[in-house]
CSV table of N, CA and C in Angstrom, one decimal:
chain,number,residue,atom,x,y,z
A,1243,MET,N,-26.6,-57.1,-46.8
A,1243,MET,CA,-27.9,-56.7,-46.4
A,1243,MET,C,-28.3,-57.2,-45.0
A,1244,ARG,N,-27.9,-58.5,-44.8
A,1244,ARG,CA,-28.3,-59.1,-43.5
A,1244,ARG,C,-27.6,-58.4,-42.4
A,1245,ASN,N,-26.3,-58.0,-42.6
A,1245,ASN,CA,-25.5,-57.3,-41.6
A,1245,ASN,C,-26.2,-55.9,-41.3
A,1246,PHE,N,-26.7,-55.3,-42.3
A,1246,PHE,CA,-27.3,-54.0,-42.2
A,1246,PHE,C,-28.6,-54.1,-41.3
A,1247,ILE,N,-29.4,-55.2,-41.5
A,1247,ILE,CA,-30.6,-55.4,-40.7
A,1247,ILE,C,-30.2,-55.7,-39.3
A,1248,VAL,N,-29.2,-56.5,-39.1
A,1248,VAL,CA,-28.7,-56.8,-37.7
A,1248,VAL,C,-28.3,-55.5,-37.0
A,1249,LEU,N,-27.6,-54.7,-37.7
A,1249,LEU,CA,-27.1,-53.4,-37.2
A,1249,LEU,C,-28.3,-52.5,-36.8
A,1250,ILE,N,-29.3,-52.4,-37.7
A,1250,ILE,CA,-30.5,-51.6,-37.4
A,1250,ILE,C,-31.2,-52.1,-36.1
A,1251,CYS,N,-31.3,-53.4,-36.0
A,1251,CYS,CA,-32.0,-54.0,-34.9
A,1251,CYS,C,-31.2,-53.7,-33.6
A,1252,LEU,N,-29.9,-53.8,-33.6
A,1252,LEU,CA,-29.0,-53.5,-32.5
A,1252,LEU,C,-29.2,-52.0,-32.1
A,1253,LEU,N,-29.2,-51.1,-33.1
A,1253,LEU,CA,-29.3,-49.7,-32.8
A,1253,LEU,C,-30.7,-49.4,-32.2
A,1254,MET,N,-31.7,-50.0,-32.7
A,1254,MET,CA,-33.1,-49.8,-32.2
A,1254,MET,C,-33.2,-50.3,-30.7
A,1255,GLY,N,-32.6,-51.4,-30.4
A,1255,GLY,CA,-32.6,-52.0,-29.1
A,1255,GLY,C,-31.8,-51.0,-28.1
A,1256,LEU,N,-30.7,-50.5,-28.6
A,1256,LEU,CA,-30.0,-49.5,-27.8
A,1256,LEU,C,-30.8,-48.2,-27.6
A,1257,ILE,N,-31.4,-47.7,-28.6
A,1257,ILE,CA,-32.2,-46.5,-28.5
A,1257,ILE,C,-33.4,-46.7,-27.6
A,1258,LEU,N,-34.1,-47.8,-27.7
A,1258,LEU,CA,-35.3,-48.0,-26.9
A,1258,LEU,C,-34.9,-48.4,-25.5
A,1259,GLY,N,-33.7,-49.1,-25.3
A,1259,GLY,CA,-33.3,-49.4,-24.0
A,1259,GLY,C,-32.9,-48.1,-23.2
A,1260,CYS,N,-32.2,-47.2,-23.9
A,1260,CYS,CA,-31.8,-46.0,-23.2
A,1260,CYS,C,-33.0,-45.1,-22.8
A,1261,SER,N,-34.0,-45.1,-23.6
A,1261,SER,CA,-35.1,-44.2,-23.3
A,1261,SER,C,-35.8,-44.6,-22.0
A,1262,SER,N,-35.7,-45.9,-21.6
A,1262,SER,CA,-36.4,-46.3,-20.4
A,1262,SER,C,-35.6,-46.1,-19.1
A,1263,THR,N,-34.4,-45.5,-19.2
A,1263,THR,CA,-33.6,-45.3,-18.1
A,1263,THR,C,-33.5,-43.8,-17.7
A,1264,GLU,N,-34.4,-43.0,-18.1
A,1264,GLU,CA,-34.4,-41.6,-17.8
A,1264,GLU,C,-34.7,-41.3,-16.3
A,1265,GLY,N,-34.1,-40.3,-15.8
A,1265,GLY,CA,-34.5,-39.8,-14.4
A,1265,GLY,C,-35.8,-39.0,-14.5
A,1266,GLN,N,-36.5,-39.0,-13.4
A,1266,GLN,CA,-37.7,-38.3,-13.3
A,1266,GLN,C,-37.7,-37.4,-12.1
A,1267,GLY,N,-38.6,-36.4,-12.0
A,1267,GLY,CA,-38.7,-35.6,-10.9
A,1267,GLY,C,-40.1,-34.8,-10.9
A,1268,SER,N,-40.5,-34.4,-9.8
A,1268,SER,CA,-41.7,-33.6,-9.8
A,1268,SER,C,-41.5,-32.2,-10.0
A,1269,GLY,N,-42.5,-31.4,-10.3
A,1269,GLY,CA,-42.4,-30.0,-10.5
A,1269,GLY,C,-42.1,-29.2,-9.2
A,1270,GLY,N,-42.2,-29.9,-8.0
A,1270,GLY,CA,-42.0,-29.3,-6.8
A,1270,GLY,C,-43.3,-28.9,-6.1
A,1271,ILE,N,-43.1,-28.5,-4.8
A,1271,ILE,CA,-44.3,-28.1,-4.1
A,1271,ILE,C,-43.9,-26.7,-3.5
A,1272,GLU,N,-44.9,-25.9,-3.3
A,1272,GLU,CA,-44.7,-24.6,-2.7
A,1272,GLU,C,-45.5,-24.5,-1.4
A,1273,PRO,N,-44.8,-24.6,-0.3
A,1273,PRO,CA,-45.5,-24.5,1.0
A,1273,PRO,C,-46.3,-23.3,1.1
A,1274,GLY,N,-47.3,-23.3,1.9
A,1274,GLY,CA,-48.1,-22.1,2.1
A,1274,GLY,C,-47.3,-21.0,2.7
A,1275,SER,N,-47.4,-19.8,2.1
A,1275,SER,CA,-46.6,-18.7,2.5
A,1275,SER,C,-46.9,-18.2,3.9
A,1276,SER,N,-48.0,-18.6,4.5
A,1276,SER,CA,-48.3,-18.1,5.8
A,1276,SER,C,-48.1,-19.2,6.9
A,1277,SER,N,-47.7,-20.4,6.5
A,1277,SER,CA,-47.5,-21.4,7.6
A,1277,SER,C,-46.2,-21.3,8.3
A,1278,PRO,N,-46.1,-21.4,9.6
A,1278,PRO,CA,-44.9,-21.4,10.3
A,1278,PRO,C,-44.0,-22.5,9.9
A,1279,ASP,N,-42.7,-22.3,9.8
A,1279,ASP,CA,-41.7,-23.3,9.4
A,1279,ASP,C,-40.3,-23.0,9.9
A,1280,ILE,N,-39.6,-24.0,10.1
A,1280,ILE,CA,-38.1,-23.9,10.4
A,1280,ILE,C,-37.4,-23.8,9.1
A,1281,ILE,N,-36.7,-22.7,8.9
A,1281,ILE,CA,-35.9,-22.6,7.6
A,1281,ILE,C,-34.5,-23.1,7.8
A,1282,GLU,N,-34.0,-23.1,9.0
A,1282,GLU,CA,-32.7,-23.7,9.4
A,1282,GLU,C,-32.8,-24.3,10.8
A,1283,GLY,N,-32.1,-25.4,10.9
A,1283,GLY,CA,-32.1,-26.0,12.3
A,1283,GLY,C,-30.8,-26.8,12.4
A,1284,PHE,N,-30.1,-26.7,13.5
A,1284,PHE,CA,-28.8,-27.4,13.6
A,1284,PHE,C,-28.7,-27.9,15.1
A,1285,MET,N,-28.0,-29.1,15.2
A,1285,MET,CA,-27.5,-29.5,16.4
A,1285,MET,C,-26.1,-28.9,16.5
A,1286,CYS,N,-25.7,-28.4,17.7
A,1286,CYS,CA,-24.4,-27.8,17.7
A,1286,CYS,C,-23.9,-27.8,19.2
A,1287,GLY,N,-22.6,-27.5,19.3
A,1287,GLY,CA,-21.9,-27.6,20.6
A,1287,GLY,C,-22.0,-26.3,21.3
A,1288,GLY,N,-22.5,-25.2,20.7
A,1288,GLY,CA,-22.6,-24.0,21.4
A,1288,GLY,C,-23.4,-22.9,20.6
A,1289,VAL,N,-23.7,-21.8,21.2
A,1289,VAL,CA,-24.3,-20.7,20.6
A,1289,VAL,C,-23.5,-19.4,21.0
A,1290,TYR,N,-23.1,-18.6,20.0
A,1290,TYR,CA,-22.4,-17.4,20.3
A,1290,TYR,C,-23.0,-16.3,19.5
A,1291,ASN,N,-23.3,-15.2,20.1
A,1291,ASN,CA,-24.1,-14.1,19.5
A,1291,ASN,C,-25.3,-14.6,18.8
A,1292,ASP,N,-26.0,-15.5,19.5
A,1292,ASP,CA,-27.3,-16.0,19.0
A,1292,ASP,C,-27.1,-16.9,17.7
A,1293,LEU,N,-25.9,-17.3,17.3
A,1293,LEU,CA,-25.7,-18.1,16.2
A,1293,LEU,C,-25.1,-19.4,16.6
A,1294,PRO,N,-25.4,-20.5,15.8
A,1294,PRO,CA,-24.8,-21.8,16.2
A,1294,PRO,C,-23.3,-21.9,15.9
A,1295,VAL,N,-22.6,-22.6,16.8
A,1295,VAL,CA,-21.2,-22.8,16.6
A,1295,VAL,C,-20.9,-24.3,16.9
A,1296,GLY,N,-20.0,-24.9,16.2
A,1296,GLY,CA,-19.7,-26.3,16.4
A,1296,GLY,C,-20.8,-27.2,15.9
A,1297,ILE,N,-21.3,-26.9,14.7
A,1297,ILE,CA,-22.4,-27.7,14.2
A,1297,ILE,C,-22.0,-29.1,14.0
A,1298,ASP,N,-22.7,-30.0,14.5
A,1298,ASP,CA,-22.3,-31.4,14.5
A,1298,ASP,C,-23.5,-32.3,14.9
A,1299,ASN,N,-23.4,-33.6,14.8
A,1299,ASN,CA,-24.4,-34.4,15.4
A,1299,ASN,C,-23.7,-35.5,16.2
A,1300,ASP,N,-22.5,-35.4,16.5
A,1300,ASP,CA,-21.7,-36.3,17.4
A,1300,ASP,C,-21.2,-35.5,18.6
A,1301,PHE,N,-21.6,-35.9,19.8
A,1301,PHE,CA,-21.2,-35.3,21.1
A,1301,PHE,C,-20.8,-36.3,22.1
A,1302,PHE,N,-20.2,-35.8,23.2
A,1302,PHE,CA,-19.7,-36.7,24.2
A,1302,PHE,C,-20.6,-36.5,25.4
A,1303,VAL,N,-20.7,-37.6,26.3
A,1303,VAL,CA,-21.4,-37.4,27.5
A,1303,VAL,C,-20.7,-36.3,28.3
A,1304,ASP,N,-21.4,-35.6,29.1
A,1304,ASP,CA,-20.9,-34.4,29.8
A,1304,ASP,C,-20.9,-33.2,29.0
A,1305,ASP,N,-21.2,-33.3,27.7
A,1305,ASP,CA,-21.3,-32.1,26.8
A,1305,ASP,C,-22.7,-31.5,27.0
A,1306,ILE,N,-22.7,-30.2,26.7
A,1306,ILE,CA,-24.0,-29.5,26.5
A,1306,ILE,C,-24.4,-29.6,25.0
A,1307,VAL,N,-25.5,-30.1,24.7
A,1307,VAL,CA,-25.9,-30.2,23.3
A,1307,VAL,C,-27.0,-29.2,23.1
A,1308,TYR,N,-26.8,-28.4,22.0
A,1308,TYR,CA,-27.8,-27.4,21.6
A,1308,TYR,C,-28.5,-27.8,20.4
A,1309,ILE,N,-29.8,-27.3,20.3
A,1309,ILE,CA,-30.5,-27.3,19.1
A,1309,ILE,C,-30.9,-25.9,18.8
A,1310,TRP,N,-30.4,-25.4,17.6
A,1310,TRP,CA,-30.6,-24.0,17.2
A,1310,TRP,C,-31.6,-24.0,16.0
A,1311,LEU,N,-32.7,-23.1,16.1
A,1311,LEU,CA,-33.8,-23.1,15.2
A,1311,LEU,C,-34.0,-21.7,14.6
A,1312,SER,N,-34.2,-21.6,13.3
A,1312,SER,CA,-34.6,-20.3,12.7
A,1312,SER,C,-35.9,-20.5,12.1
A,1313,TRP,N,-36.9,-19.7,12.5
A,1313,TRP,CA,-38.3,-19.8,12.1
A,1313,TRP,C,-38.7,-18.6,11.2
A,1314,VAL,N,-39.7,-18.9,10.4
A,1314,VAL,CA,-40.4,-17.9,9.6
A,1314,VAL,C,-41.9,-18.1,9.8
A,1315,ASN,N,-42.6,-17.0,9.5
A,1315,ASN,CA,-44.1,-17.0,9.6
A,1315,ASN,C,-44.6,-17.4,11.0
A,1316,VAL,N,-44.0,-16.8,12.0
A,1316,VAL,CA,-44.4,-17.1,13.4
A,1316,VAL,C,-44.8,-15.8,14.1
A,1317,THR,N,-45.5,-15.0,13.5
A,1317,THR,CA,-46.0,-13.7,14.1
A,1317,THR,C,-46.9,-14.1,15.2
A,1318,GLY,N,-46.8,-13.3,16.3
A,1318,GLY,CA,-47.6,-13.5,17.5
A,1318,GLY,C,-47.0,-14.4,18.5
A,1319,SER,N,-47.8,-14.9,19.4
A,1319,SER,CA,-47.3,-15.7,20.5
A,1319,SER,C,-47.4,-17.2,20.1
A,1320,HIS,N,-46.4,-17.9,20.4
A,1320,HIS,CA,-46.3,-19.4,20.1
A,1320,HIS,C,-45.6,-20.1,21.2
A,1321,GLU,N,-45.8,-21.4,21.2
A,1321,GLU,CA,-45.2,-22.3,22.2
A,1321,GLU,C,-44.4,-23.3,21.5
A,1322,ILE,N,-43.1,-23.4,21.9
A,1322,ILE,CA,-42.2,-24.5,21.3
A,1322,ILE,C,-41.9,-25.5,22.4
A,1323,LYS,N,-42.1,-26.7,22.0
A,1323,LYS,CA,-41.8,-27.9,22.9
A,1323,LYS,C,-40.7,-28.7,22.2
A,1324,ILE,N,-39.6,-29.0,23.0
A,1324,ILE,CA,-38.6,-29.9,22.5
A,1324,ILE,C,-38.7,-31.2,23.4
A,1325,LEU,N,-38.8,-32.3,22.8
A,1325,LEU,CA,-38.7,-33.6,23.4
A,1325,LEU,C,-37.3,-34.2,23.1
A,1326,TRP,N,-36.5,-34.3,24.2
A,1326,TRP,CA,-35.2,-34.9,24.1
A,1326,TRP,C,-35.4,-36.4,24.4
A,1327,ILE,N,-35.2,-37.3,23.4
A,1327,ILE,CA,-35.5,-38.7,23.6
A,1327,ILE,C,-34.2,-39.5,23.6
A,1328,ASP,N,-33.9,-40.2,24.7
A,1328,ASP,CA,-32.6,-40.9,24.8
A,1328,ASP,C,-32.8,-42.3,24.1
A,1329,PRO,N,-31.7,-43.0,24.0
A,1329,PRO,CA,-31.7,-44.3,23.4
A,1329,PRO,C,-32.7,-45.3,24.0
A,1330,ASN,N,-33.0,-45.1,25.3
A,1330,ASN,CA,-33.9,-46.0,26.1
A,1330,ASN,C,-35.3,-45.5,26.0
A,1331,GLU,N,-35.5,-44.4,25.2
A,1331,GLU,CA,-36.8,-43.8,25.0
A,1331,GLU,C,-37.4,-43.0,26.2
A,1332,LYS,N,-36.4,-42.7,27.1
A,1332,LYS,CA,-36.8,-41.8,28.2
A,1332,LYS,C,-36.9,-40.4,27.6
A,1333,ILE,N,-37.9,-39.6,28.0
A,1333,ILE,CA,-38.1,-38.3,27.4
A,1333,ILE,C,-37.9,-37.2,28.5
A,1334,ILE,N,-37.1,-36.2,28.0
A,1334,ILE,CA,-37.0,-34.9,28.8
A,1334,ILE,C,-37.6,-33.8,28.0
A,1335,GLU,N,-38.6,-33.2,28.6
A,1335,GLU,CA,-39.4,-32.2,27.9
A,1335,GLU,C,-39.0,-30.8,28.3
A,1336,VAL,N,-38.9,-29.9,27.3
A,1336,VAL,CA,-38.6,-28.5,27.5
A,1336,VAL,C,-39.7,-27.7,26.8
A,1337,LEU,N,-40.3,-26.7,27.5
A,1337,LEU,CA,-41.4,-26.0,26.9
A,1337,LEU,C,-41.1,-24.5,27.1
A,1338,ARG,N,-41.2,-23.7,26.0
A,1338,ARG,CA,-41.0,-22.3,26.1
A,1338,ARG,C,-42.0,-21.5,25.2
A,1339,THR,N,-42.4,-20.4,25.7
A,1339,THR,CA,-43.3,-19.5,24.9
A,1339,THR,C,-42.5,-18.3,24.4
A,1340,PHE,N,-42.8,-17.9,23.2
A,1340,PHE,CA,-42.1,-16.7,22.6
A,1340,PHE,C,-43.1,-15.9,21.8
A,1341,GLU,N,-42.7,-14.7,21.5
A,1341,GLU,CA,-43.6,-13.8,20.7
A,1341,GLU,C,-42.7,-13.1,19.7
A,1342,SER,N,-43.2,-13.0,18.4
A,1342,SER,CA,-42.5,-12.4,17.3
A,1342,SER,C,-43.4,-11.4,16.7
A,1343,LYS,N,-42.9,-10.2,16.5
A,1343,LYS,CA,-43.7,-9.1,15.8
A,1343,LYS,C,-43.4,-9.2,14.3
A,1344,THR,N,-42.2,-9.7,13.9
A,1344,THR,CA,-41.8,-9.6,12.5
A,1344,THR,C,-42.2,-10.9,11.8
A,1345,GLY,N,-42.5,-12.0,12.5
A,1345,GLY,CA,-42.7,-13.3,11.9
A,1345,GLY,C,-41.5,-14.1,11.8
A,1346,LYS,N,-40.3,-13.6,12.1
A,1346,LYS,CA,-39.0,-14.3,12.0
A,1346,LYS,C,-38.5,-14.4,13.4
A,1347,LEU,N,-37.8,-15.5,13.7
A,1347,LEU,CA,-37.3,-15.8,15.0
A,1347,LEU,C,-36.2,-16.8,15.0
A,1348,ALA,N,-35.1,-16.6,15.7
A,1348,ALA,CA,-34.1,-17.6,15.9
A,1348,ALA,C,-34.1,-17.9,17.4
A,1349,ASN,N,-34.1,-19.2,17.8
A,1349,ASN,CA,-34.0,-19.5,19.2
A,1349,ASN,C,-33.2,-20.8,19.4
A,1350,TYR,N,-32.9,-21.1,20.6
A,1350,TYR,CA,-32.1,-22.4,20.9
A,1350,TYR,C,-32.5,-22.9,22.2
A,1351,PHE,N,-32.3,-24.2,22.3
A,1351,PHE,CA,-32.5,-25.0,23.5
A,1351,PHE,C,-31.3,-25.9,23.8
A,1352,TRP,N,-31.2,-26.3,25.0
A,1352,TRP,CA,-30.0,-27.2,25.2
A,1352,TRP,C,-30.3,-28.3,26.2
A,1353,LEU,N,-29.5,-29.3,26.1
A,1353,LEU,CA,-29.6,-30.5,27.0
A,1353,LEU,C,-28.2,-30.6,27.7
A,1354,ASP,N,-28.2,-30.5,29.0
A,1354,ASP,CA,-26.9,-30.6,29.7
A,1354,ASP,C,-26.8,-32.0,30.1
A,1355,THR,N,-26.0,-32.8,29.4
A,1355,THR,CA,-25.8,-34.2,29.7
A,1355,THR,C,-24.9,-34.4,30.8
A,1356,THR,N,-24.9,-35.6,31.4
A,1356,THR,CA,-24.0,-35.9,32.5
A,1356,THR,C,-23.3,-37.2,32.1
A,1357,SER,N,-22.4,-37.6,33.0
A,1357,SER,CA,-21.6,-38.8,32.7
A,1357,SER,C,-22.5,-40.1,32.7
A,1358,ALA,N,-23.7,-39.9,33.4
A,1358,ALA,CA,-24.7,-41.0,33.4
A,1358,ALA,C,-25.6,-41.1,32.3
A,1359,ALA,N,-25.5,-40.1,31.3
A,1359,ALA,CA,-26.4,-40.1,30.2
A,1359,ALA,C,-26.2,-41.3,29.3
A,1360,PRO,N,-27.2,-41.9,28.8
A,1360,PRO,CA,-27.0,-43.1,27.9
A,1360,PRO,C,-26.3,-42.8,26.6
A,1361,VAL,N,-25.4,-43.6,26.3
A,1361,VAL,CA,-24.6,-43.5,25.1
A,1361,VAL,C,-25.5,-44.1,23.9
A,1362,GLY,N,-25.4,-43.4,22.8
A,1362,GLY,CA,-26.2,-43.9,21.6
A,1362,GLY,C,-26.9,-42.8,20.9
A,1363,LYS,N,-27.9,-43.2,20.1
A,1363,LYS,CA,-28.6,-42.3,19.3
A,1363,LYS,C,-29.7,-41.6,20.1
A,1364,TRP,N,-29.7,-40.3,20.1
A,1364,TRP,CA,-30.8,-39.5,20.7
A,1364,TRP,C,-31.6,-38.8,19.6
A,1365,VAL,N,-32.7,-38.3,20.0
A,1365,VAL,CA,-33.6,-37.6,19.0
A,1365,VAL,C,-34.1,-36.3,19.7
A,1366,ALA,N,-34.1,-35.2,19.1
A,1366,ALA,CA,-34.7,-34.0,19.6
A,1366,ALA,C,-35.9,-33.7,18.6
A,1367,GLU,N,-37.1,-33.9,19.2
A,1367,GLU,CA,-38.4,-33.6,18.4
A,1367,GLU,C,-38.8,-32.2,18.7
A,1368,VAL,N,-39.2,-31.5,17.7
A,1368,VAL,CA,-39.6,-30.1,17.8
A,1368,VAL,C,-41.1,-30.0,17.5
A,1369,TYR,N,-41.8,-29.3,18.4
A,1369,TYR,CA,-43.3,-29.1,18.3
A,1369,TYR,C,-43.5,-27.6,18.4
A,1370,LEU,N,-44.5,-27.1,17.6
A,1370,LEU,CA,-44.9,-25.7,17.6
A,1370,LEU,C,-46.4,-25.7,17.9
A,1371,ASP,N,-46.8,-25.1,19.0
A,1371,ASP,CA,-48.2,-25.0,19.4
A,1371,ASP,C,-48.8,-26.4,19.4
A,1372,GLY,N,-48.1,-27.4,19.9
A,1372,GLY,CA,-48.6,-28.7,20.0
A,1372,GLY,C,-48.5,-29.6,18.8
A,1373,ASP,N,-48.1,-29.0,17.7
A,1373,ASP,CA,-48.0,-29.8,16.4
A,1373,ASP,C,-46.5,-30.2,16.1
A,1374,PHE,N,-46.3,-31.4,15.8
A,1374,PHE,CA,-44.9,-31.9,15.4
A,1374,PHE,C,-44.5,-31.1,14.2
A,1375,VAL,N,-43.2,-30.6,14.2
A,1375,VAL,CA,-42.6,-29.9,13.1
A,1375,VAL,C,-41.5,-30.7,12.5
A,1376,ARG,N,-40.5,-31.2,13.3
A,1376,ARG,CA,-39.4,-31.8,12.7
A,1376,ARG,C,-38.6,-32.5,13.8
A,1377,SER,N,-37.8,-33.5,13.5
A,1377,SER,CA,-36.9,-34.1,14.4
A,1377,SER,C,-35.5,-34.1,14.0
A,1378,TYR,N,-34.6,-34.1,14.9
A,1378,TYR,CA,-33.1,-34.1,14.7
A,1378,TYR,C,-32.5,-35.2,15.5
A,1379,ALA,N,-31.7,-36.0,14.8
A,1379,ALA,CA,-31.0,-37.1,15.5
A,1379,ALA,C,-29.5,-36.6,15.8
A,1380,PHE,N,-29.0,-37.1,16.9
A,1380,PHE,CA,-27.6,-36.9,17.3
A,1380,PHE,C,-27.2,-38.1,18.1
A,1381,TRP,N,-25.8,-38.2,18.3
A,1381,TRP,CA,-25.3,-39.3,19.0
A,1381,TRP,C,-24.5,-38.8,20.2
A,1382,LEU,N,-24.6,-39.4,21.3
A,1382,LEU,CA,-23.8,-39.2,22.5
A,1382,LEU,C,-22.8,-40.4,22.6
A,1383,ASN,N,-21.6,-40.1,22.7
A,1383,ASN,CA,-20.5,-41.1,22.8
A,1383,ASN,C,-19.8,-41.0,24.1
A,1384,SER,N,-19.3,-42.1,24.5
A,1384,SER,CA,-18.5,-42.1,25.8
A,1384,SER,C,-17.1,-41.6,25.5
A,1385,ARG,N,-16.5,-41.1,26.5
A,1385,ARG,CA,-15.1,-40.5,26.3
A,1385,ARG,C,-14.0,-41.6,26.4
A,1386,ASN,N,-14.4,-42.8,26.8
A,1386,ASN,CA,-13.4,-43.9,26.9
A,1386,ASN,C,-13.1,-44.5,25.6
């Protein structure tokens, strides 16, 4: 009888212990259907037929680094700003205006690096109509 009680206590401890290790998650969020958003964005080594090629986040100095973006809900005229931020926090700004009649758009920007470009982690920050949207990190490496 004593062994039976010990066995029951062990089983209860095991059952109660397991119930506290469950994974949890939210029900999810649904972004506003009319808000502009990037549905795909890549750092890449090139663009061919308006599509990204050589998708990566490691590049070498003297490479041209591209950021390719696919947008939805961007009907009308908008302004995209890319801030290329080097490891020393120096900023190179590129600003372009575009217009979309369908609300969908794919576009790309590039940074033509030189042998004098700082090696290390760079960031490309994306702004739409002055509002921050997303950032992408990439690394420039020396060829030596």
